[in-house]
Structures are given as structure tokens and as C-alpha cells.
Amino acid sequence: MKKILQIASAFIGIIVGAGFASGQEIMQYFTSYGYLGTIGAIVGTALFAFLGMTIMRVGTRTQAVSHKEAVYTISGRYLGVIVDYVLIFTLFGVGVVMIAGAGSIPSQQFGLPSAFGIIVMTILVIAVVMMRIDRVVKIIGSITPFLIFAVLLISAYSLFTMETPFSGLVETAKEQSSALSSWSTSAVNNWFISAVNYVSFNLAVGASMSLLMAGNERNERVSAIGGLLGGLGIGILIVLSHLAVFSKVDVVASFDMPMLKIVDDISPVLGNVYAIILFGMIFNTAVSMLFSLTARFTSVGTSRHKLFALIAGAVMFFLSFAGFKDLVAFFYPLIGALGLFLILALIAASFRMPAKNEQQKRASS
């Protein structure tokens, strides 16, 4: 049970990063649709649970040491090329967004230049990426419980202290830009497509590191249940965060970090504590992105791996100055659309790939 919870915690930590923990993702993908955004969050919970279980099961079956071999195994020769390049683009793009998010925290909370947070985050991420995968997974999983506890407290506070009922906040919520606002047609820019796009985006974000983590686990049942619980945990956090942001949307809408603003209004001291937690969650996802990217092109632990991490981290550093909010709006919907290829491949693989014990029977016969 301990291993299952460790995997579930790490799975949440891999996916939950700057955009989610800050509340900016939640604002754009769910709160901007008002009441329908709540239904979208529930739909997202179900999808995360199923797909989290599926990707972890596939990772253990393929015993992945990089996403490349797992992707080609589950997707085939031609679709595999598409999914592989989607994941490479995702790892790099989200790595840039995470580092940019690290700049917004000290800027909003402490009045420091955004460059300060960006520099500190880049140095920490590159240093940790040079470690072994088992150490990386433990570091990621250890930070997650703090976020879960914080989200529970923030949600409870927001709901119990809201001064305006949801009915009076709906119009304000709908005035906010949605993640799909650049997709101008109403047929595409709606709550259901937004929820699916969000799950697809996050799955693309977490796929590489999740496959690596599952490939490090021999027991398929342990990895599958860990993925299921992790997916459910993410979904529940989405629902709670959406309700928290929705209940205070008239106050937090103009901030890059809506959740941080809520906590800061409770107490500046608690705001400082949450800023540290938020920084840790950004760190989690940034490490996952850069580690998986280096594992795709190099052998982990080698001097080439370390050199690649240094160069890729430096490039991410320079691109991160484009700004957190704008980067979220640009990268996330695009990655969500591309991530549908991965979802289709995973669903097909869950039916097509035989279980491990069946593979062993076939090999011995």
C-alpha cells in the first residue's frame, strides 16, 4: 500500500505544476465557463482516473526507460512518430512555462524581480535532473502532500467566507478569457471540449515521466492502482480549486496566481507559506519535463545526459521571459489538442497489449 500511495503522490506531483497550483489553469479551463465549468471538472476527474491507470499499466508492461520505446510499442510505427514528437514538444514547452511561473511567484508575493525566481528555479531543476530516477521520484512525491493539504484549506476557507453567491459571480466568471478563447467558434470553445483538452494536455505533460516511473515498477497491479488513485486525486483537487477560484473570482481574476491571492488575503504569513509550496510544485513539474526530455535523447546518468540537461535548461531559461500567463494561453490548448493522439494510442493499447502474465505464457509455449 505504501508503494501505491508513493506512486499516486508522484503522479499528482508530475502533473500538478505552476498552472494548476496557481489557479491560472483552473481559471482558464473551468471557472471561465461558470456553472458548466463545475460539470467539466467532474468529467475531467473521471478521465484522469481512467487514463492515469492506463498509462501506468502500459509503462510497467513495456518496462520503459524512456518514453520513446513505450510510445512506439503502444502506437505503432506511424502514429508513434506523431506521439513521440508531440511529447518532445510538450516536455520542452511546459518546461519553459514552469520556469516562467517560478518568476511570477516572487514578483507577486514579495515584489522581487521575476528574474530572481527564474534563475533560482533553473539552477535547482538542472541540479536535480542530474540525479537517478528513483531519487527524482521520491523528491517529487514528497512535496505533493503539502499541496493537497493547502488546497483543502483554501477551498474550505473560500466557500465558507464567500460574500457573493455563485449566481452573482457567474457573469464575472464568464468574462474571463478561457483557454480556448483563441478557438473562436462556439462549437469548439465550450466547457466539455475545454475539460477534454485539459485532461489531454496534462496527460501529455505527465506521460513521459509517468512511463519512466511505471517502467521502474515490476508489479503492474501496484502501478495501475497508483495511477488510478493519482488520477482521482488530481480530479478532486481540480473540483476543489475551481470552487475556490469561482467563489472569489471577483477578487482574484486579475492576478497571475489566483490561489496565491486567496491565501494572501487570509494572512500574509500563510501567503508566504503557500508561495513556497507553489514554488515546490512548479519545481516538481519542471524537473519532470527536463528529466524526461534528457532521457528521450540520452542515457540517464551519463556525461552526455548531464550536458544535454544543462543546454536544454539554459534554452528554457531564456525563453521563459516571454511571461507566464501568455505562455499558458499559448502552449496549453495547443498541447491539449496534440495530446489527443496519445489518448487514442493509450486506449487502443489497453485493449491490444496482452497482460504481463499472458506475455510470459506465450513466450514459454
mmCIF file of C-alpha atoms in Angstrom:
data_model
loop_
_atom_site.group_PDB
_atom_site.id
_atom_site.type_symbol
_atom_site.label_atom_id
_atom_site.label_comp_id
_atom_site.label_asym_id
_atom_site.label_seq_id
_atom_site.Cartn_x
_atom_site.Cartn_y
_atom_site.Cartn_z
ATOM 1 C CA MET A 1 0.000 0.000 0.000
ATOM 2 C CA LYS A 2 2.890 2.342 0.780
ATOM 3 C CA LYS A 3 4.284 1.908 -2.750
ATOM 4 C CA ILE A 4 0.845 2.542 -4.291
ATOM 5 C CA LEU A 5 0.472 5.801 -2.355
ATOM 6 C CA GLN A 6 4.017 6.829 -3.281
ATOM 7 C CA ILE A 7 3.239 6.289 -6.974
ATOM 8 C CA ALA A 8 -0.118 8.111 -6.665
ATOM 9 C CA SER A 9 1.563 11.044 -4.908
ATOM 10 C CA ALA A 10 4.335 11.225 -7.508
ATOM 11 C CA PHE A 11 1.794 11.005 -10.344
ATOM 12 C CA ILE A 12 -0.074 14.001 -8.909
ATOM 13 C CA GLY A 13 3.216 15.848 -8.429
ATOM 14 C CA ILE A 14 4.307 15.218 -12.017
ATOM 15 C CA ILE A 15 1.111 16.670 -13.475
ATOM 16 C CA VAL A 16 0.237 19.381 -10.966
ATOM 17 C CA GLY A 17 2.543 22.302 -11.654
ATOM 18 C CA ALA A 18 2.569 26.072 -11.882
ATOM 19 C CA GLY A 19 -0.640 26.494 -13.855
ATOM 20 C CA PHE A 20 -2.767 24.291 -11.609
ATOM 21 C CA ALA A 21 -1.350 25.165 -8.196
ATOM 22 C CA SER A 22 -1.501 28.867 -9.049
ATOM 23 C CA GLY A 23 -5.159 28.633 -10.105
ATOM 24 C CA GLN A 24 -4.435 30.080 -13.560
ATOM 25 C CA GLU A 25 -5.197 26.805 -15.391
ATOM 26 C CA ILE A 26 -8.367 26.360 -13.365
ATOM 27 C CA MET A 27 -9.487 29.895 -14.173
ATOM 28 C CA GLN A 28 -8.999 29.466 -17.913
ATOM 29 C CA TYR A 29 -10.236 25.894 -18.333
ATOM 30 C CA PHE A 30 -13.131 25.683 -15.854
ATOM 31 C CA THR A 31 -14.090 28.840 -13.948
ATOM 32 C CA SER A 32 -14.469 30.875 -17.162
ATOM 33 C CA TYR A 33 -17.490 28.657 -18.018
ATOM 34 C CA GLY A 34 -19.321 29.328 -14.745
ATOM 35 C CA TYR A 35 -21.620 26.524 -13.568
ATOM 36 C CA LEU A 36 -20.795 24.380 -16.596
ATOM 37 C CA GLY A 37 -17.144 24.548 -15.580
ATOM 38 C CA THR A 38 -18.069 22.584 -12.442
ATOM 39 C CA ILE A 39 -19.535 19.798 -14.576
ATOM 40 C CA GLY A 40 -16.406 19.943 -16.720
ATOM 41 C CA ALA A 41 -14.253 19.437 -13.620
ATOM 42 C CA ILE A 42 -16.247 16.301 -12.716
ATOM 43 C CA VAL A 43 -15.855 14.945 -16.273
ATOM 44 C CA GLY A 44 -12.130 15.660 -16.014
ATOM 45 C CA THR A 45 -11.933 13.654 -12.769
ATOM 46 C CA ALA A 46 -13.329 10.527 -14.428
ATOM 47 C CA LEU A 47 -10.973 10.869 -17.402
ATOM 48 C CA PHE A 48 -7.922 11.410 -15.210
ATOM 49 C CA ALA A 49 -8.696 8.296 -13.149
ATOM 50 C CA PHE A 50 -9.098 6.028 -16.193
ATOM 51 C CA LEU A 51 -6.171 7.392 -18.180
ATOM 52 C CA GLY A 52 -3.881 7.557 -15.139
ATOM 53 C CA MET A 53 -4.474 3.855 -14.523
ATOM 54 C CA THR A 54 -3.977 3.077 -18.219
ATOM 55 C CA ILE A 55 -0.699 4.924 -18.734
ATOM 56 C CA MET A 56 0.859 3.451 -15.591
ATOM 57 C CA ARG A 57 -0.174 -0.058 -16.603
ATOM 58 C CA VAL A 58 1.315 0.410 -20.070
ATOM 59 C CA GLY A 59 4.552 1.781 -18.595
ATOM 60 C CA THR A 60 5.013 -1.304 -16.417
ATOM 61 C CA ARG A 61 4.188 -3.700 -19.254
ATOM 62 C CA THR A 62 6.759 -2.104 -21.542
ATOM 63 C CA GLN A 63 9.314 -1.590 -18.718
ATOM 64 C CA ALA A 64 10.044 1.825 -20.223
ATOM 65 C CA VAL A 65 13.394 3.554 -19.672
ATOM 66 C CA SER A 66 12.387 6.469 -21.927
ATOM 67 C CA HIS A 67 9.058 7.420 -23.456
ATOM 68 C CA LYS A 68 10.329 6.595 -26.960
ATOM 69 C CA GLU A 69 10.186 2.797 -26.776
ATOM 70 C CA ALA A 70 6.902 2.784 -24.866
ATOM 71 C CA VAL A 71 5.293 5.168 -27.362
ATOM 72 C CA TYR A 72 6.321 3.126 -30.390
ATOM 73 C CA THR A 73 5.210 -0.084 -28.676
ATOM 74 C CA ILE A 74 1.714 1.207 -27.934
ATOM 75 C CA SER A 75 1.254 3.412 -31.016
ATOM 76 C CA GLY A 76 2.898 1.530 -33.844
ATOM 77 C CA ARG A 77 5.421 2.794 -36.380
ATOM 78 C CA TYR A 78 3.467 5.676 -37.913
ATOM 79 C CA LEU A 79 1.286 7.003 -35.075
ATOM 80 C CA GLY A 80 4.292 6.502 -32.818
ATOM 81 C CA VAL A 81 6.235 9.171 -34.712
ATOM 82 C CA ILE A 82 3.424 11.697 -34.158
ATOM 83 C CA VAL A 83 3.010 10.886 -30.463
ATOM 84 C CA ASP A 84 6.778 10.920 -29.905
ATOM 85 C CA TYR A 85 7.179 14.411 -31.368
ATOM 86 C CA VAL A 86 4.079 15.664 -29.532
ATOM 87 C CA LEU A 87 5.666 14.562 -26.254
ATOM 88 C CA ILE A 88 9.023 16.123 -27.121
ATOM 89 C CA PHE A 89 7.279 19.423 -27.893
ATOM 90 C CA THR A 90 5.264 19.121 -24.667
ATOM 91 C CA LEU A 91 8.283 18.439 -22.475
ATOM 92 C CA PHE A 92 10.138 21.430 -23.821
ATOM 93 C CA GLY A 93 7.153 23.811 -23.953
ATOM 94 C CA VAL A 94 5.861 23.059 -20.464
ATOM 95 C CA GLY A 95 9.387 23.188 -19.071
ATOM 96 C CA VAL A 96 9.568 26.782 -20.343
ATOM 97 C CA VAL A 97 6.143 27.597 -18.806
ATOM 98 C CA MET A 98 7.139 26.150 -15.419
ATOM 99 C CA ILE A 99 10.312 28.202 -15.224
ATOM 100 C CA ALA A 100 8.334 31.315 -16.229
ATOM 101 C CA GLY A 101 5.837 30.522 -13.452
ATOM 102 C CA ALA A 102 8.696 30.489 -10.951
ATOM 103 C CA GLY A 103 9.273 34.135 -11.844
ATOM 104 C CA SER A 104 5.680 35.166 -11.138
ATOM 105 C CA ILE A 105 5.719 33.972 -7.510
ATOM 106 C CA PRO A 106 8.434 36.228 -6.023
ATOM 107 C CA SER A 107 7.164 39.053 -8.226
ATOM 108 C CA GLN A 108 3.534 38.844 -6.986
ATOM 109 C CA GLN A 109 4.243 37.815 -3.408
ATOM 110 C CA PHE A 110 7.463 39.586 -2.454
ATOM 111 C CA GLY A 111 7.833 42.337 -5.040
ATOM 112 C CA LEU A 112 11.104 40.862 -6.317
ATOM 113 C CA PRO A 113 12.134 40.890 -9.975
ATOM 114 C CA SER A 114 10.737 37.885 -11.855
ATOM 115 C CA ALA A 115 14.280 37.090 -12.991
ATOM 116 C CA PHE A 116 15.134 36.105 -9.402
ATOM 117 C CA GLY A 117 12.650 33.210 -9.296
ATOM 118 C CA ILE A 118 13.530 32.137 -12.835
ATOM 119 C CA ILE A 119 17.255 31.953 -12.066
ATOM 120 C CA VAL A 120 16.778 30.039 -8.779
ATOM 121 C CA MET A 121 14.362 27.562 -10.378
ATOM 122 C CA THR A 122 16.611 26.916 -13.374
ATOM 123 C CA ILE A 123 19.621 26.146 -11.172
ATOM 124 C CA LEU A 124 17.634 23.807 -8.875
ATOM 125 C CA VAL A 125 15.982 21.940 -11.742
ATOM 126 C CA ILE A 126 19.204 21.314 -13.656
ATOM 127 C CA ALA A 127 20.920 20.094 -10.465
ATOM 128 C CA VAL A 128 18.175 17.598 -9.566
ATOM 129 C CA VAL A 129 17.771 16.318 -13.147
ATOM 130 C CA MET A 130 21.332 15.028 -12.929
ATOM 131 C CA MET A 131 20.263 12.532 -10.207
ATOM 132 C CA ARG A 132 18.954 8.946 -10.619
ATOM 133 C CA ILE A 133 15.257 8.432 -11.419
ATOM 134 C CA ASP A 134 14.386 6.782 -8.079
ATOM 135 C CA ARG A 135 15.674 9.829 -6.203
ATOM 136 C CA VAL A 136 13.802 12.168 -8.542
ATOM 137 C CA VAL A 137 10.506 10.276 -7.974
ATOM 138 C CA LYS A 138 10.956 10.450 -4.181
ATOM 139 C CA ILE A 139 11.621 14.201 -4.292
ATOM 140 C CA ILE A 140 8.543 14.801 -6.461
ATOM 141 C CA GLY A 141 6.268 12.637 -4.297
ATOM 142 C CA SER A 142 7.420 14.215 -1.034
ATOM 143 C CA ILE A 143 6.217 17.716 -1.988
ATOM 144 C CA THR A 144 2.707 16.695 -3.170
ATOM 145 C CA PRO A 145 1.031 16.149 0.260
ATOM 146 C CA PHE A 146 1.698 19.786 1.186
ATOM 147 C CA LEU A 147 -0.225 20.961 -1.883
ATOM 148 C CA ILE A 148 -3.165 18.618 -1.173
ATOM 149 C CA PHE A 149 -3.424 19.923 2.399
ATOM 150 C CA ALA A 150 -3.162 23.527 1.199
ATOM 151 C CA VAL A 151 -5.868 23.137 -1.483
ATOM 152 C CA LEU A 152 -8.250 21.581 1.064
ATOM 153 C CA LEU A 153 -7.774 24.513 3.442
ATOM 154 C CA ILE A 154 -8.050 27.166 0.711
ATOM 155 C CA SER A 155 -11.234 25.622 -0.676
ATOM 156 C CA ALA A 156 -12.861 25.367 2.739
ATOM 157 C CA TYR A 157 -11.956 28.973 3.579
ATOM 158 C CA SER A 158 -13.152 30.327 0.215
ATOM 159 C CA LEU A 159 -16.518 28.581 0.365
ATOM 160 C CA PHE A 160 -17.233 29.489 3.988
ATOM 161 C CA THR A 161 -16.272 33.149 3.597
ATOM 162 C CA MET A 162 -17.718 33.926 0.156
ATOM 163 C CA GLU A 163 -19.693 37.159 0.289
ATOM 164 C CA THR A 164 -21.482 36.817 -3.068
ATOM 165 C CA PRO A 165 -23.438 33.685 -4.065
ATOM 166 C CA PHE A 166 -22.316 31.784 -7.159
ATOM 167 C CA SER A 167 -25.336 33.127 -9.044
ATOM 168 C CA GLY A 168 -23.939 36.629 -8.606
ATOM 169 C CA LEU A 169 -20.458 35.578 -9.737
ATOM 170 C CA VAL A 170 -21.376 33.707 -12.917
ATOM 171 C CA GLU A 171 -21.186 36.735 -15.189
ATOM 172 C CA THR A 172 -17.822 37.793 -13.754
ATOM 173 C CA ALA A 173 -16.512 34.257 -14.263
ATOM 174 C CA LYS A 174 -17.682 34.162 -17.879
ATOM 175 C CA GLU A 175 -15.957 37.479 -18.573
ATOM 176 C CA GLN A 176 -12.587 35.806 -18.003
ATOM 177 C CA SER A 177 -10.633 34.554 -21.004
ATOM 178 C CA SER A 178 -10.946 30.816 -21.455
ATOM 179 C CA ALA A 179 -8.053 28.620 -22.539
ATOM 180 C CA LEU A 180 -9.842 28.013 -25.829
ATOM 181 C CA SER A 181 -10.804 31.640 -26.467
ATOM 182 C CA SER A 182 -8.436 31.765 -29.440
ATOM 183 C CA TRP A 183 -10.554 28.987 -30.965
ATOM 184 C CA SER A 184 -13.320 31.396 -31.834
ATOM 185 C CA THR A 185 -16.112 29.002 -32.842
ATOM 186 C CA SER A 186 -18.601 28.229 -30.079
ATOM 187 C CA ALA A 187 -18.660 24.584 -31.207
ATOM 188 C CA VAL A 188 -15.055 24.226 -30.017
ATOM 189 C CA ASN A 189 -14.894 26.801 -27.226
ATOM 190 C CA ASN A 190 -17.250 25.111 -24.766
ATOM 191 C CA TRP A 191 -16.993 23.533 -21.309
ATOM 192 C CA PHE A 192 -16.836 19.898 -22.478
ATOM 193 C CA ILE A 193 -14.117 20.432 -25.094
ATOM 194 C CA SER A 194 -12.244 22.526 -22.541
ATOM 195 C CA ALA A 195 -12.350 19.682 -19.972
ATOM 196 C CA VAL A 196 -11.168 17.102 -22.524
ATOM 197 C CA ASN A 197 -8.444 19.466 -23.755
ATOM 198 C CA TYR A 198 -7.276 19.998 -20.184
ATOM 199 C CA VAL A 199 -7.015 16.271 -19.479
ATOM 200 C CA SER A 200 -5.307 15.705 -22.824
ATOM 201 C CA PHE A 201 -2.824 18.476 -22.124
ATOM 202 C CA ASN A 202 -1.985 17.185 -18.651
ATOM 203 C CA LEU A 203 -1.650 13.616 -19.853
ATOM 204 C CA ALA A 204 0.821 14.786 -22.497
ATOM 205 C CA VAL A 205 2.661 16.698 -19.763
ATOM 206 C CA GLY A 206 2.869 13.719 -17.430
ATOM 207 C CA ALA A 207 3.185 10.888 -19.953
ATOM 208 C CA SER A 208 6.957 10.686 -20.276
ATOM 209 C CA MET A 209 7.770 10.816 -16.557
ATOM 210 C CA SER A 210 4.810 8.541 -15.713
ATOM 211 C CA LEU A 211 6.017 5.925 -18.193
ATOM 212 C CA LEU A 212 9.522 6.132 -16.727
ATOM 213 C CA MET A 213 8.158 5.803 -13.186
ATOM 214 C CA ALA A 214 5.931 2.857 -14.133
ATOM 215 C CA GLY A 215 8.791 1.217 -16.004
ATOM 216 C CA ASN A 216 10.746 1.270 -12.741
ATOM 217 C CA GLU A 217 7.940 -0.755 -11.049
ATOM 218 C CA ARG A 218 7.698 -4.533 -11.673
ATOM 219 C CA ASN A 219 4.222 -5.054 -10.223
ATOM 220 C CA GLU A 220 1.606 -3.985 -12.783
ATOM 221 C CA ARG A 221 -1.202 -4.009 -10.222
ATOM 222 C CA VAL A 222 0.700 -1.602 -7.959
ATOM 223 C CA SER A 223 1.421 0.846 -10.775
ATOM 224 C CA ALA A 224 -2.152 0.666 -12.151
ATOM 225 C CA ILE A 225 -3.798 1.329 -8.776
ATOM 226 C CA GLY A 226 -1.273 4.074 -8.102
ATOM 227 C CA GLY A 227 -2.232 5.702 -11.419
ATOM 228 C CA LEU A 228 -5.947 5.327 -10.663
ATOM 229 C CA LEU A 229 -5.656 6.917 -7.207
ATOM 230 C CA GLY A 230 -3.362 9.616 -8.567
ATOM 231 C CA GLY A 231 -5.862 10.440 -11.322
ATOM 232 C CA LEU A 232 -8.735 10.594 -8.835
ATOM 233 C CA GLY A 233 -6.636 12.806 -6.575
ATOM 234 C CA ILE A 234 -5.939 15.226 -9.417
ATOM 235 C CA GLY A 235 -9.633 15.340 -10.311
ATOM 236 C CA ILE A 236 -10.717 16.070 -6.750
ATOM 237 C CA LEU A 237 -8.120 18.840 -6.476
ATOM 238 C CA ILE A 238 -9.449 20.331 -9.734
ATOM 239 C CA VAL A 239 -13.025 20.421 -8.423
ATOM 240 C CA LEU A 240 -11.993 21.976 -5.098
ATOM 241 C CA SER A 241 -9.682 24.529 -6.720
ATOM 242 C CA HIS A 242 -12.370 25.501 -9.224
ATOM 243 C CA LEU A 243 -14.881 26.111 -6.425
ATOM 244 C CA ALA A 244 -12.309 28.155 -4.515
ATOM 245 C CA VAL A 245 -11.462 30.364 -7.507
ATOM 246 C CA PHE A 246 -15.131 30.606 -8.570
ATOM 247 C CA SER A 247 -16.180 31.770 -5.105
ATOM 248 C CA LYS A 248 -13.585 34.588 -5.166
ATOM 249 C CA VAL A 249 -13.454 35.291 -8.899
ATOM 250 C CA ASP A 250 -14.419 38.938 -8.443
ATOM 251 C CA VAL A 251 -11.293 39.437 -6.309
ATOM 252 C CA VAL A 252 -8.648 37.198 -7.935
ATOM 253 C CA ALA A 253 -9.423 37.413 -11.658
ATOM 254 C CA SER A 254 -6.743 39.988 -12.442
ATOM 255 C CA PHE A 255 -3.875 38.089 -10.769
ATOM 256 C CA ASP A 256 -1.424 35.661 -12.428
ATOM 257 C CA MET A 257 -1.678 33.444 -9.317
ATOM 258 C CA PRO A 258 -5.350 33.449 -8.173
ATOM 259 C CA MET A 259 -4.880 30.766 -5.489
ATOM 260 C CA LEU A 260 -1.916 32.633 -4.038
ATOM 261 C CA LYS A 261 -4.026 35.806 -3.867
ATOM 262 C CA ILE A 262 -6.738 33.956 -1.888
ATOM 263 C CA VAL A 263 -4.200 32.703 0.651
ATOM 264 C CA ASP A 264 -2.516 36.086 0.895
ATOM 265 C CA ASP A 265 -5.878 37.658 1.752
ATOM 266 C CA ILE A 266 -6.290 35.169 4.611
ATOM 267 C CA SER A 267 -2.874 36.021 6.039
ATOM 268 C CA PRO A 268 0.336 37.378 4.521
ATOM 269 C CA VAL A 269 2.250 34.786 6.560
ATOM 270 C CA LEU A 270 0.166 31.929 5.104
ATOM 271 C CA GLY A 271 0.591 33.558 1.707
ATOM 272 C CA ASN A 272 4.343 33.253 2.103
ATOM 273 C CA VAL A 273 3.986 29.588 3.086
ATOM 274 C CA TYR A 274 1.779 28.850 0.069
ATOM 275 C CA ALA A 275 4.218 30.692 -2.176
ATOM 276 C CA ILE A 276 6.890 28.207 -1.071
ATOM 277 C CA ILE A 277 4.536 25.242 -1.696
ATOM 278 C CA LEU A 278 3.634 26.656 -5.092
ATOM 279 C CA PHE A 279 7.301 27.073 -5.912
ATOM 280 C CA GLY A 280 7.790 23.418 -4.957
ATOM 281 C CA MET A 281 5.018 22.226 -7.270
ATOM 282 C CA ILE A 282 6.460 24.239 -10.145
ATOM 283 C CA PHE A 283 9.796 22.635 -9.343
ATOM 284 C CA ASN A 284 8.182 19.167 -9.474
ATOM 285 C CA THR A 285 6.814 19.579 -12.972
ATOM 286 C CA ALA A 286 9.874 21.425 -14.287
ATOM 287 C CA VAL A 287 12.103 18.566 -13.088
ATOM 288 C CA SER A 288 9.773 16.006 -14.686
ATOM 289 C CA MET A 289 9.842 17.848 -18.015
ATOM 290 C CA LEU A 290 13.604 18.302 -18.223
ATOM 291 C CA PHE A 291 14.420 14.822 -16.857
ATOM 292 C CA SER A 292 12.112 13.131 -19.372
ATOM 293 C CA LEU A 293 13.433 15.259 -22.227
ATOM 294 C CA THR A 294 17.024 14.313 -21.463
ATOM 295 C CA ALA A 295 16.051 10.637 -21.059
ATOM 296 C CA ARG A 296 14.489 10.729 -24.529
ATOM 297 C CA PHE A 297 17.766 11.721 -26.196
ATOM 298 C CA THR A 298 20.481 10.424 -23.848
ATOM 299 C CA SER A 299 21.213 7.604 -21.384
ATOM 300 C CA VAL A 300 20.423 8.734 -17.839
ATOM 301 C CA GLY A 301 23.457 9.209 -15.621
ATOM 302 C CA THR A 302 25.996 9.653 -18.399
ATOM 303 C CA SER A 303 28.087 12.773 -19.017
ATOM 304 C CA ARG A 304 26.090 13.349 -22.213
ATOM 305 C CA HIS A 305 22.877 13.290 -20.158
ATOM 306 C CA LYS A 306 24.236 15.997 -17.856
ATOM 307 C CA LEU A 307 25.451 18.144 -20.748
ATOM 308 C CA PHE A 308 22.089 17.854 -22.526
ATOM 309 C CA ALA A 309 20.262 18.838 -19.305
ATOM 310 C CA LEU A 310 22.492 21.882 -18.926
ATOM 311 C CA ILE A 311 21.970 23.081 -22.510
ATOM 312 C CA ALA A 312 18.197 22.389 -22.591
ATOM 313 C CA GLY A 313 17.771 24.062 -19.190
ATOM 314 C CA ALA A 314 19.620 27.147 -20.427
ATOM 315 C CA VAL A 315 17.385 27.417 -23.508
ATOM 316 C CA MET A 316 14.257 27.064 -21.340
ATOM 317 C CA PHE A 317 15.632 29.789 -19.073
ATOM 318 C CA PHE A 318 15.928 32.354 -21.866
ATOM 319 C CA LEU A 319 12.524 31.554 -23.413
ATOM 320 C CA SER A 320 10.747 31.776 -20.027
ATOM 321 C CA PHE A 321 10.990 35.570 -20.056
ATOM 322 C CA ALA A 322 8.047 35.680 -22.503
ATOM 323 C CA GLY A 323 5.729 35.725 -19.436
ATOM 324 C CA PHE A 324 3.809 33.070 -17.518
ATOM 325 C CA LYS A 325 0.189 33.982 -18.308
ATOM 326 C CA ASP A 326 0.813 34.418 -22.046
ATOM 327 C CA LEU A 327 2.775 31.164 -22.226
ATOM 328 C CA VAL A 328 -0.075 29.249 -20.541
ATOM 329 C CA ALA A 329 -2.586 30.671 -23.028
ATOM 330 C CA PHE A 330 -0.372 29.765 -25.995
ATOM 331 C CA PHE A 331 1.083 26.356 -25.134
ATOM 332 C CA TYR A 332 -1.640 24.615 -23.134
ATOM 333 C CA PRO A 333 -4.540 24.482 -25.649
ATOM 334 C CA LEU A 334 -2.140 23.513 -28.459
ATOM 335 C CA ILE A 335 -0.593 20.700 -26.433
ATOM 336 C CA GLY A 336 -4.090 19.596 -25.353
ATOM 337 C CA ALA A 337 -5.144 19.234 -28.988
ATOM 338 C CA LEU A 338 -1.984 17.340 -29.912
ATOM 339 C CA GLY A 339 -2.292 15.148 -26.812
ATOM 340 C CA LEU A 340 -5.450 13.544 -28.217
ATOM 341 C CA PHE A 341 -3.147 11.350 -30.322
ATOM 342 C CA LEU A 342 -1.653 9.996 -27.090
ATOM 343 C CA ILE A 343 -5.069 9.351 -25.539
ATOM 344 C CA LEU A 344 -6.179 7.376 -28.604
ATOM 345 C CA ALA A 345 -2.950 5.361 -28.542
ATOM 346 C CA LEU A 346 -3.333 4.563 -24.826
ATOM 347 C CA ILE A 347 -6.953 3.478 -25.143
ATOM 348 C CA ALA A 348 -6.091 1.249 -28.112
ATOM 349 C CA ALA A 349 -3.064 -0.193 -26.277
ATOM 350 C CA SER A 350 -5.101 -1.081 -23.191
ATOM 351 C CA PHE A 351 -7.163 -3.440 -25.356
ATOM 352 C CA ARG A 352 -4.415 -4.572 -27.746
ATOM 353 C CA MET A 353 -1.461 -5.261 -25.423
ATOM 354 C CA PRO A 354 -1.626 -8.565 -23.509
ATOM 355 C CA ALA A 355 -1.113 -8.549 -19.771
ATOM 356 C CA LYS A 356 2.330 -9.461 -18.470
ATOM 357 C CA ASN A 357 1.343 -12.962 -17.383
ATOM 358 C CA GLU A 358 -0.173 -13.606 -20.811
ATOM 359 C CA GLN A 359 3.071 -12.482 -22.468
ATOM 360 C CA GLN A 360 5.023 -14.910 -20.309
ATOM 361 C CA LYS A 361 2.671 -17.783 -21.200
ATOM 362 C CA ARG A 362 3.075 -17.069 -24.920
ATOM 363 C CA ALA A 363 6.860 -16.918 -24.582
ATOM 364 C CA SER A 364 7.014 -20.285 -22.814
ATOM 365 C CA SER A 365 4.624 -22.097 -25.202
#
